[in-house]
């Protein structure tokens, strides 16, 4: 597959990030930097902190210590304009989280209209273009509940793209899907990768990781255990924990 | 507050009447609710229609209207019957205590009908099938599987029905029951302090509501023990 | 004893003379009560103790005491308090109508605020997060995502409360107001015909209840177009 190479410019950097839920430490001294155009796949057993990690990047969760810098802005309590940072970071959720009371096209138009004051016609035009891109323009005037899971997730990707984000976060985008719908979503994500989008994907789709990722990160118990290129990661895992994990998920 | 001195006794006995009405109407409410829900679930068309009429009428009209209709209506009927046997009788009525208890029992029972019906239908059919598959008899399934699941489902609404009952007891003063509202009215007559008197009634009812609420919370905690997350 | 149909025919028009007052009490306190409920609900979910504690206490008191007691405290009790007699409120509280509106409003406000809160809490958290991730501000998230969905979720319970408010208006007959219930009580005391009069009134209230239910059912169906598969 022809994928553009990442640039040397760093867009996200996490330094010694800790995150607690009450007494439970969800993230332990996380260090990670993401280059512009880099595609990172994060995997690991459930409860390992993968989702928490990416939710910290757009501050849906607040980290307790350490530094997170996104696109030159450090995320702190003082960041008044967290919404401005969030506009630069698109996010796709496991459960799609489409707004059920809005039609598909209105789901896509809402943020540009509210946040960017884009005119209705402009927003609609852009929304339709994005729906073409995720290959479901014909569903524009339906409500989310009328679409299949795979279609809803593609709409969710289009909705995130509406704000022209520099970075896309994917939080297990295919985990809630029936098996036959996983591919249509992965195809859209692969398209994005080809266009040079900076992506962080929490996923268990190892085929996707192999073919699309620049870097695979393995997390366990709130720590980054191992990070490597896909070839090295899958063929020569260094850590015992990584080997066990791979054995488990690849044996099925 | 000194105006309350000398009225504590009366408020106390008024509260006792409130509790008595509450207990009687609670029994009636459960009875009417069970009968109503059984009729709705029976599959018998006539019973279903009667139960439907019952819930529509009693949920759709003001409680005070039901109460007055019941009290004055029964009085007219009883007097007519009595006069048939003894023309010298002028007026007979059902004591306000019973007229009131039955009226609010009927009203809240119509709400309980829906609660019980919902709880019966809300039990996961898989549980019943599982019990049957294990060879447990219908009767034992009902006692050990359905009832325990049902009361847990019904409890939150049932708690609300009990709160409705206790608050509706205040209405019965309108037909002359000597409960706390009636006491306050009398006390106002002699002391000229309606504010203090009715606030006292409010405080008494708030105490009763709190006791009911806490009791229901206690039962809910007990009933939901199995849902606690293991640590 | 026999059922006097002629009396029903003559009394229904008399009863209906009070329907205007019933409607005034009902609609005015429904609207004012809804505004109060929204304010209480916002206080309740604000996360600030000096807002949610007073709201909780208010709701606890008004839901924990009979509305008849509340009506009597306002009608008989408040005029006794000097500063109320001297305040602007006096022009409202001097009249039983004002007292009725005030009591019904305060009461329904407490119940409806809990219904609305239930609706707000029922909106899936992920939707707010999705909107946040798009950079939509907190206030806009509430207006465009949470509120419309919360309204849909609260509607069934709210319709019950509107009906229950209609029934509560009948209680103002205890403070001399001549709504339909008040008129009915007068006719009964003159004619000694409780069955005819009260059953006629029951039918009128049942028609009001039924109509309200139909209107809300229609509203629900319109608002829930998005869930119809």
JSON list of C-alpha atoms in Angstrom, two decimals, chain B residues 39-206:
[
{"chain": "B", "resi": 39, "resn": "UNK", "atom": "CA", "xyz": [-58.31, -8.57, 35.73]},
{"chain": "B", "resi": 40, "resn": "UNK", "atom": "CA", "xyz": [-56.21, -6.81, 33.11]},
{"chain": "B", "resi": 41, "resn": "UNK", "atom": "CA", "xyz": [-53.92, -9.83, 32.74]},
{"chain": "B", "resi": 42, "resn": "UNK", "atom": "CA", "xyz": [-56.72, -12.41, 32.90]},
{"chain": "B", "resi": 43, "resn": "UNK", "atom": "CA", "xyz": [-57.37, -12.45, 29.18]},
{"chain": "B", "resi": 44, "resn": "UNK", "atom": "CA", "xyz": [-61.08, -12.30, 29.97]},
{"chain": "B", "resi": 45, "resn": "UNK", "atom": "CA", "xyz": [-62.64, -9.55, 27.91]},
{"chain": "B", "resi": 46, "resn": "UNK", "atom": "CA", "xyz": [-65.29, -8.51, 30.43]},
{"chain": "B", "resi": 47, "resn": "UNK", "atom": "CA", "xyz": [-62.86, -8.36, 33.36]},
{"chain": "B", "resi": 48, "resn": "UNK", "atom": "CA", "xyz": [-60.37, -6.48, 31.23]},
{"chain": "B", "resi": 49, "resn": "UNK", "atom": "CA", "xyz": [-62.96, -3.89, 30.25]},
{"chain": "B", "resi": 50, "resn": "UNK", "atom": "CA", "xyz": [-64.07, -3.41, 33.85]},
{"chain": "B", "resi": 51, "resn": "UNK", "atom": "CA", "xyz": [-60.49, -2.97, 35.03]},
{"chain": "B", "resi": 52, "resn": "UNK", "atom": "CA", "xyz": [-59.80, -0.56, 32.19]},
{"chain": "B", "resi": 53, "resn": "UNK", "atom": "CA", "xyz": [-62.84, 1.50, 33.11]},
{"chain": "B", "resi": 54, "resn": "UNK", "atom": "CA", "xyz": [-61.68, 1.51, 36.72]},
{"chain": "B", "resi": 55, "resn": "UNK", "atom": "CA", "xyz": [-58.22, 2.86, 35.93]},
{"chain": "B", "resi": 56, "resn": "UNK", "atom": "CA", "xyz": [-59.47, 5.39, 33.36]},
{"chain": "B", "resi": 57, "resn": "UNK", "atom": "CA", "xyz": [-62.09, 6.85, 35.69]},
{"chain": "B", "resi": 58, "resn": "UNK", "atom": "CA", "xyz": [-60.06, 6.98, 38.88]},
{"chain": "B", "resi": 59, "resn": "UNK", "atom": "CA", "xyz": [-56.87, 8.24, 37.28]},
{"chain": "B", "resi": 60, "resn": "UNK", "atom": "CA", "xyz": [-58.71, 10.85, 35.26]},
{"chain": "B", "resi": 61, "resn": "UNK", "atom": "CA", "xyz": [-60.78, 12.60, 37.94]},
{"chain": "B", "resi": 62, "resn": "UNK", "atom": "CA", "xyz": [-59.72, 14.72, 40.90]},
{"chain": "B", "resi": 63, "resn": "UNK", "atom": "CA", "xyz": [-59.32, 12.82, 44.18]},
{"chain": "B", "resi": 64, "resn": "UNK", "atom": "CA", "xyz": [-61.53, 15.28, 46.01]},
{"chain": "B", "resi": 65, "resn": "UNK", "atom": "CA", "xyz": [-64.35, 14.61, 43.55]},
{"chain": "B", "resi": 66, "resn": "UNK", "atom": "CA", "xyz": [-64.09, 10.86, 44.11]},
{"chain": "B", "resi": 67, "resn": "UNK", "atom": "CA", "xyz": [-64.08, 11.47, 47.83]},
{"chain": "B", "resi": 68, "resn": "UNK", "atom": "CA", "xyz": [-67.15, 13.72, 47.81]},
{"chain": "B", "resi": 69, "resn": "UNK", "atom": "CA", "xyz": [-69.04, 11.46, 45.43]},
{"chain": "B", "resi": 70, "resn": "UNK", "atom": "CA", "xyz": [-68.28, 8.47, 47.59]},
{"chain": "B", "resi": 71, "resn": "UNK", "atom": "CA", "xyz": [-69.19, 10.14, 50.85]},
{"chain": "B", "resi": 72, "resn": "UNK", "atom": "CA", "xyz": [-72.34, 12.01, 49.85]},
{"chain": "B", "resi": 73, "resn": "UNK", "atom": "CA", "xyz": [-73.43, 9.37, 47.36]},
{"chain": "B", "resi": 74, "resn": "UNK", "atom": "CA", "xyz": [-73.20, 6.59, 49.90]},
{"chain": "B", "resi": 75, "resn": "UNK", "atom": "CA", "xyz": [-74.99, 8.74, 52.45]},
{"chain": "B", "resi": 76, "resn": "UNK", "atom": "CA", "xyz": [-77.90, 9.35, 50.08]},
{"chain": "B", "resi": 77, "resn": "UNK", "atom": "CA", "xyz": [-78.12, 5.68, 49.19]},
{"chain": "B", "resi": 78, "resn": "UNK", "atom": "CA", "xyz": [-77.88, 4.48, 52.77]},
{"chain": "B", "resi": 79, "resn": "UNK", "atom": "CA", "xyz": [-80.43, 6.98, 53.95]},
{"chain": "B", "resi": 80, "resn": "UNK", "atom": "CA", "xyz": [-82.84, 5.94, 51.20]},
{"chain": "B", "resi": 81, "resn": "UNK", "atom": "CA", "xyz": [-82.45, 2.28, 52.14]},
{"chain": "B", "resi": 82, "resn": "UNK", "atom": "CA", "xyz": [-82.85, 3.04, 55.83]},
{"chain": "B", "resi": 83, "resn": "UNK", "atom": "CA", "xyz": [-85.93, 5.18, 55.25]},
{"chain": "B", "resi": 84, "resn": "UNK", "atom": "CA", "xyz": [-87.48, 2.31, 53.35]},
{"chain": "B", "resi": 85, "resn": "UNK", "atom": "CA", "xyz": [-87.45, 0.33, 56.59]},
{"chain": "B", "resi": 86, "resn": "UNK", "atom": "CA", "xyz": [-87.88, 3.19, 59.05]},
{"chain": "B", "resi": 87, "resn": "UNK", "atom": "CA", "xyz": [-89.27, 6.44, 57.61]},
{"chain": "B", "resi": 88, "resn": "UNK", "atom": "CA", "xyz": [-88.38, 8.39, 60.74]},
{"chain": "B", "resi": 89, "resn": "UNK", "atom": "CA", "xyz": [-84.64, 8.19, 59.98]},
{"chain": "B", "resi": 90, "resn": "UNK", "atom": "CA", "xyz": [-83.32, 11.51, 58.66]},
{"chain": "B", "resi": 91, "resn": "UNK", "atom": "CA", "xyz": [-79.72, 10.84, 57.63]},
{"chain": "B", "resi": 92, "resn": "UNK", "atom": "CA", "xyz": [-77.23, 8.00, 57.71]},
{"chain": "B", "resi": 93, "resn": "UNK", "atom": "CA", "xyz": [-73.71, 8.17, 56.39]},
{"chain": "B", "resi": 94, "resn": "UNK", "atom": "CA", "xyz": [-70.62, 6.02, 56.19]},
{"chain": "B", "resi": 95, "resn": "UNK", "atom": "CA", "xyz": [-68.20, 7.40, 58.81]},
{"chain": "B", "resi": 96, "resn": "UNK", "atom": "CA", "xyz": [-65.76, 9.81, 57.13]},
{"chain": "B", "resi": 97, "resn": "UNK", "atom": "CA", "xyz": [-62.92, 7.54, 58.22]},
{"chain": "B", "resi": 98, "resn": "UNK", "atom": "CA", "xyz": [-64.20, 4.66, 56.10]},
{"chain": "B", "resi": 99, "resn": "UNK", "atom": "CA", "xyz": [-65.54, 6.75, 53.24]},
{"chain": "B", "resi": 100, "resn": "UNK", "atom": "CA", "xyz": [-62.20, 8.50, 53.03]},
{"chain": "B", "resi": 101, "resn": "UNK", "atom": "CA", "xyz": [-60.04, 5.40, 53.33]},
{"chain": "B", "resi": 102, "resn": "UNK", "atom": "CA", "xyz": [-62.03, 3.56, 50.68]},
{"chain": "B", "resi": 103, "resn": "UNK", "atom": "CA", "xyz": [-62.02, 6.57, 48.33]},
{"chain": "B", "resi": 104, "resn": "UNK", "atom": "CA", "xyz": [-58.27, 7.15, 48.42]},
{"chain": "B", "resi": 105, "resn": "UNK", "atom": "CA", "xyz": [-57.65, 3.41, 48.40]},
{"chain": "B", "resi": 106, "resn": "UNK", "atom": "CA", "xyz": [-59.68, 3.23, 45.19]},
{"chain": "B", "resi": 107, "resn": "UNK", "atom": "CA", "xyz": [-57.91, 6.19, 43.60]},
{"chain": "B", "resi": 108, "resn": "UNK", "atom": "CA", "xyz": [-54.37, 5.11, 44.39]},
{"chain": "B", "resi": 109, "resn": "UNK", "atom": "CA", "xyz": [-55.33, 1.48, 43.71]},
{"chain": "B", "resi": 110, "resn": "UNK", "atom": "CA", "xyz": [-56.01, 2.49, 40.11]},
{"chain": "B", "resi": 111, "resn": "UNK", "atom": "CA", "xyz": [-52.40, 3.64, 39.82]},
{"chain": "B", "resi": 112, "resn": "UNK", "atom": "CA", "xyz": [-51.18, 0.51, 41.60]},
{"chain": "B", "resi": 113, "resn": "UNK", "atom": "CA", "xyz": [-53.06, -1.58, 39.03]},
{"chain": "B", "resi": 114, "resn": "UNK", "atom": "CA", "xyz": [-50.70, -0.35, 36.34]},
{"chain": "B", "resi": 115, "resn": "UNK", "atom": "CA", "xyz": [-47.67, -0.78, 38.58]},
{"chain": "B", "resi": 116, "resn": "UNK", "atom": "CA", "xyz": [-48.48, -4.39, 39.44]},
{"chain": "B", "resi": 117, "resn": "UNK", "atom": "CA", "xyz": [-49.33, -5.18, 35.86]},
{"chain": "B", "resi": 118, "resn": "UNK", "atom": "CA", "xyz": [-46.06, -3.66, 34.67]},
{"chain": "B", "resi": 119, "resn": "UNK", "atom": "CA", "xyz": [-44.10, -5.58, 37.29]},
{"chain": "B", "resi": 120, "resn": "UNK", "atom": "CA", "xyz": [-45.74, -8.86, 36.32]},
{"chain": "B", "resi": 121, "resn": "UNK", "atom": "CA", "xyz": [-44.98, -8.33, 32.65]},
{"chain": "B", "resi": 122, "resn": "UNK", "atom": "CA", "xyz": [-41.53, -6.95, 33.42]},
{"chain": "B", "resi": 123, "resn": "UNK", "atom": "CA", "xyz": [-40.14, -10.18, 34.83]},
{"chain": "B", "resi": 124, "resn": "UNK", "atom": "CA", "xyz": [-37.62, -11.57, 32.36]},
{"chain": "B", "resi": 125, "resn": "UNK", "atom": "CA", "xyz": [-39.39, -14.49, 30.64]},
{"chain": "B", "resi": 126, "resn": "UNK", "atom": "CA", "xyz": [-35.99, -16.17, 30.35]},
{"chain": "B", "resi": 127, "resn": "UNK", "atom": "CA", "xyz": [-35.94, -16.63, 34.13]},
{"chain": "B", "resi": 128, "resn": "UNK", "atom": "CA", "xyz": [-39.33, -18.35, 34.05]},
{"chain": "B", "resi": 129, "resn": "UNK", "atom": "CA", "xyz": [-38.23, -20.57, 31.18]},
{"chain": "B", "resi": 130, "resn": "UNK", "atom": "CA", "xyz": [-35.00, -21.41, 32.97]},
{"chain": "B", "resi": 131, "resn": "UNK", "atom": "CA", "xyz": [-36.97, -22.47, 36.06]},
{"chain": "B", "resi": 132, "resn": "UNK", "atom": "CA", "xyz": [-39.29, -24.56, 33.91]},
{"chain": "B", "resi": 133, "resn": "UNK", "atom": "CA", "xyz": [-36.36, -26.15, 32.12]},
{"chain": "B", "resi": 134, "resn": "UNK", "atom": "CA", "xyz": [-35.03, -27.18, 35.54]},
{"chain": "B", "resi": 135, "resn": "UNK", "atom": "CA", "xyz": [-38.33, -28.96, 36.20]},
{"chain": "B", "resi": 136, "resn": "UNK", "atom": "CA", "xyz": [-39.54, -26.55, 38.91]},
{"chain": "B", "resi": 137, "resn": "UNK", "atom": "CA", "xyz": [-43.33, -26.60, 39.23]},
{"chain": "B", "resi": 138, "resn": "UNK", "atom": "CA", "xyz": [-45.43, -23.65, 38.12]},
{"chain": "B", "resi": 139, "resn": "UNK", "atom": "CA", "xyz": [-46.46, -22.85, 41.66]},
{"chain": "B", "resi": 140, "resn": "UNK", "atom": "CA", "xyz": [-42.90, -22.91, 43.00]},
{"chain": "B", "resi": 141, "resn": "UNK", "atom": "CA", "xyz": [-41.71, -20.86, 40.05]},
{"chain": "B", "resi": 142, "resn": "UNK", "atom": "CA", "xyz": [-44.32, -18.28, 40.93]},
{"chain": "B", "resi": 143, "resn": "UNK", "atom": "CA", "xyz": [-43.33, -18.16, 44.60]},
{"chain": "B", "resi": 144, "resn": "UNK", "atom": "CA", "xyz": [-39.56, -18.36, 44.26]},
{"chain": "B", "resi": 145, "resn": "UNK", "atom": "CA", "xyz": [-38.86, -16.72, 40.93]},
{"chain": "B", "resi": 146, "resn": "UNK", "atom": "CA", "xyz": [-41.70, -14.44, 39.90]},
{"chain": "B", "resi": 147, "resn": "UNK", "atom": "CA", "xyz": [-42.66, -12.87, 43.23]},
{"chain": "B", "resi": 148, "resn": "UNK", "atom": "CA", "xyz": [-39.08, -11.94, 44.26]},
{"chain": "B", "resi": 149, "resn": "UNK", "atom": "CA", "xyz": [-38.44, -10.42, 40.83]},
{"chain": "B", "resi": 150, "resn": "UNK", "atom": "CA", "xyz": [-41.81, -8.66, 40.81]},
{"chain": "B", "resi": 151, "resn": "UNK", "atom": "CA", "xyz": [-41.61, -6.81, 44.08]},
{"chain": "B", "resi": 152, "resn": "UNK", "atom": "CA", "xyz": [-38.22, -5.44, 43.16]},
{"chain": "B", "resi": 153, "resn": "UNK", "atom": "CA", "xyz": [-39.64, -4.07, 39.93]},
{"chain": "B", "resi": 154, "resn": "UNK", "atom": "CA", "xyz": [-42.72, -2.62, 41.62]},
{"chain": "B", "resi": 155, "resn": "UNK", "atom": "CA", "xyz": [-40.99, -1.10, 44.63]},
{"chain": "B", "resi": 156, "resn": "UNK", "atom": "CA", "xyz": [-40.07, 2.38, 43.33]},
{"chain": "B", "resi": 157, "resn": "UNK", "atom": "CA", "xyz": [-43.59, 3.07, 42.03]},
{"chain": "B", "resi": 158, "resn": "UNK", "atom": "CA", "xyz": [-45.12, 1.43, 45.06]},
{"chain": "B", "resi": 159, "resn": "UNK", "atom": "CA", "xyz": [-43.17, 3.87, 47.23]},
{"chain": "B", "resi": 160, "resn": "UNK", "atom": "CA", "xyz": [-44.67, 6.74, 45.25]},
{"chain": "B", "resi": 161, "resn": "UNK", "atom": "CA", "xyz": [-48.15, 5.29, 45.71]},
{"chain": "B", "resi": 162, "resn": "UNK", "atom": "CA", "xyz": [-47.61, 5.19, 49.47]},
{"chain": "B", "resi": 163, "resn": "UNK", "atom": "CA", "xyz": [-46.56, 8.84, 49.39]},
{"chain": "B", "resi": 164, "resn": "UNK", "atom": "CA", "xyz": [-49.72, 9.66, 47.43]},
{"chain": "B", "resi": 165, "resn": "UNK", "atom": "CA", "xyz": [-51.80, 7.85, 50.04]},
{"chain": "B", "resi": 166, "resn": "UNK", "atom": "CA", "xyz": [-50.31, 9.65, 53.00]},
{"chain": "B", "resi": 167, "resn": "UNK", "atom": "CA", "xyz": [-50.72, 13.02, 51.31]},
{"chain": "B", "resi": 168, "resn": "UNK", "atom": "CA", "xyz": [-54.27, 12.26, 50.19]},
{"chain": "B", "resi": 169, "resn": "UNK", "atom": "CA", "xyz": [-55.30, 11.66, 53.80]},
{"chain": "B", "resi": 170, "resn": "UNK", "atom": "CA", "xyz": [-55.26, 15.45, 54.18]},
{"chain": "B", "resi": 171, "resn": "UNK", "atom": "CA", "xyz": [-58.23, 15.65, 51.81]},
{"chain": "B", "resi": 172, "resn": "UNK", "atom": "CA", "xyz": [-60.46, 13.68, 54.13]},
{"chain": "B", "resi": 173, "resn": "UNK", "atom": "CA", "xyz": [-60.70, 16.66, 56.47]},
{"chain": "B", "resi": 174, "resn": "UNK", "atom": "CA", "xyz": [-63.02, 18.10, 53.80]},
{"chain": "B", "resi": 175, "resn": "UNK", "atom": "CA", "xyz": [-65.69, 15.57, 54.80]},
{"chain": "B", "resi": 176, "resn": "UNK", "atom": "CA", "xyz": [-65.05, 16.13, 58.49]},
{"chain": "B", "resi": 177, "resn": "UNK", "atom": "CA", "xyz": [-62.47, 13.52, 59.48]},
{"chain": "B", "resi": 178, "resn": "UNK", "atom": "CA", "xyz": [-60.73, 14.74, 62.60]},
{"chain": "B", "resi": 179, "resn": "UNK", "atom": "CA", "xyz": [-57.15, 14.45, 61.40]},
{"chain": "B", "resi": 180, "resn": "UNK", "atom": "CA", "xyz": [-54.39, 17.08, 61.54]},
{"chain": "B", "resi": 181, "resn": "UNK", "atom": "CA", "xyz": [-55.95, 19.46, 58.99]},
{"chain": "B", "resi": 182, "resn": "UNK", "atom": "CA", "xyz": [-59.16, 19.45, 61.00]},
{"chain": "B", "resi": 183, "resn": "UNK", "atom": "CA", "xyz": [-57.19, 20.11, 64.20]},
{"chain": "B", "resi": 184, "resn": "UNK", "atom": "CA", "xyz": [-55.42, 23.03, 62.53]},
{"chain": "B", "resi": 185, "resn": "UNK", "atom": "CA", "xyz": [-58.74, 24.49, 61.48]},
{"chain": "B", "resi": 186, "resn": "UNK", "atom": "CA", "xyz": [-60.09, 24.30, 65.01]},
{"chain": "B", "resi": 187, "resn": "UNK", "atom": "CA", "xyz": [-56.89, 25.64, 66.51]},
{"chain": "B", "resi": 188, "resn": "UNK", "atom": "CA", "xyz": [-56.97, 28.53, 64.06]},
{"chain": "B", "resi": 189, "resn": "UNK", "atom": "CA", "xyz": [-60.50, 29.28, 65.20]},
{"chain": "B", "resi": 190, "resn": "UNK", "atom": "CA", "xyz": [-59.43, 29.76, 68.81]},
{"chain": "B", "resi": 191, "resn": "UNK", "atom": "CA", "xyz": [-55.89, 31.13, 68.44]},
{"chain": "B", "resi": 192, "resn": "UNK", "atom": "CA", "xyz": [-56.15, 33.13, 65.23]},
{"chain": "B", "resi": 193, "resn": "UNK", "atom": "CA", "xyz": [-52.79, 31.71, 64.16]},
{"chain": "B", "resi": 194, "resn": "UNK", "atom": "CA", "xyz": [-53.39, 29.85, 60.89]},
{"chain": "B", "resi": 195, "resn": "UNK", "atom": "CA", "xyz": [-49.79, 30.23, 59.72]},
{"chain": "B", "resi": 196, "resn": "UNK", "atom": "CA", "xyz": [-48.31, 28.34, 62.65]},
{"chain": "B", "resi": 197, "resn": "UNK", "atom": "CA", "xyz": [-51.08, 25.76, 62.66]},
{"chain": "B", "resi": 198, "resn": "UNK", "atom": "CA", "xyz": [-50.89, 24.82, 59.00]},
{"chain": "B", "resi": 199, "resn": "UNK", "atom": "CA", "xyz": [-47.09, 24.86, 59.05]},
{"chain": "B", "resi": 200, "resn": "UNK", "atom": "CA", "xyz": [-47.32, 22.33, 61.86]},
{"chain": "B", "resi": 201, "resn": "UNK", "atom": "CA", "xyz": [-49.54, 20.15, 59.69]},
{"chain": "B", "resi": 202, "resn": "UNK", "atom": "CA", "xyz": [-47.00, 20.50, 56.90]},
{"chain": "B", "resi": 203, "resn": "UNK", "atom": "CA", "xyz": [-44.19, 19.45, 59.22]},
{"chain": "B", "resi": 204, "resn": "UNK", "atom": "CA", "xyz": [-46.16, 16.40, 60.37]},
{"chain": "B", "resi": 205, "resn": "UNK", "atom": "CA", "xyz": [-46.77, 15.30, 56.80]},
{"chain": "B", "resi": 206, "resn": "UNK", "atom": "CA", "xyz": [-43.14, 15.93, 55.88]}
]
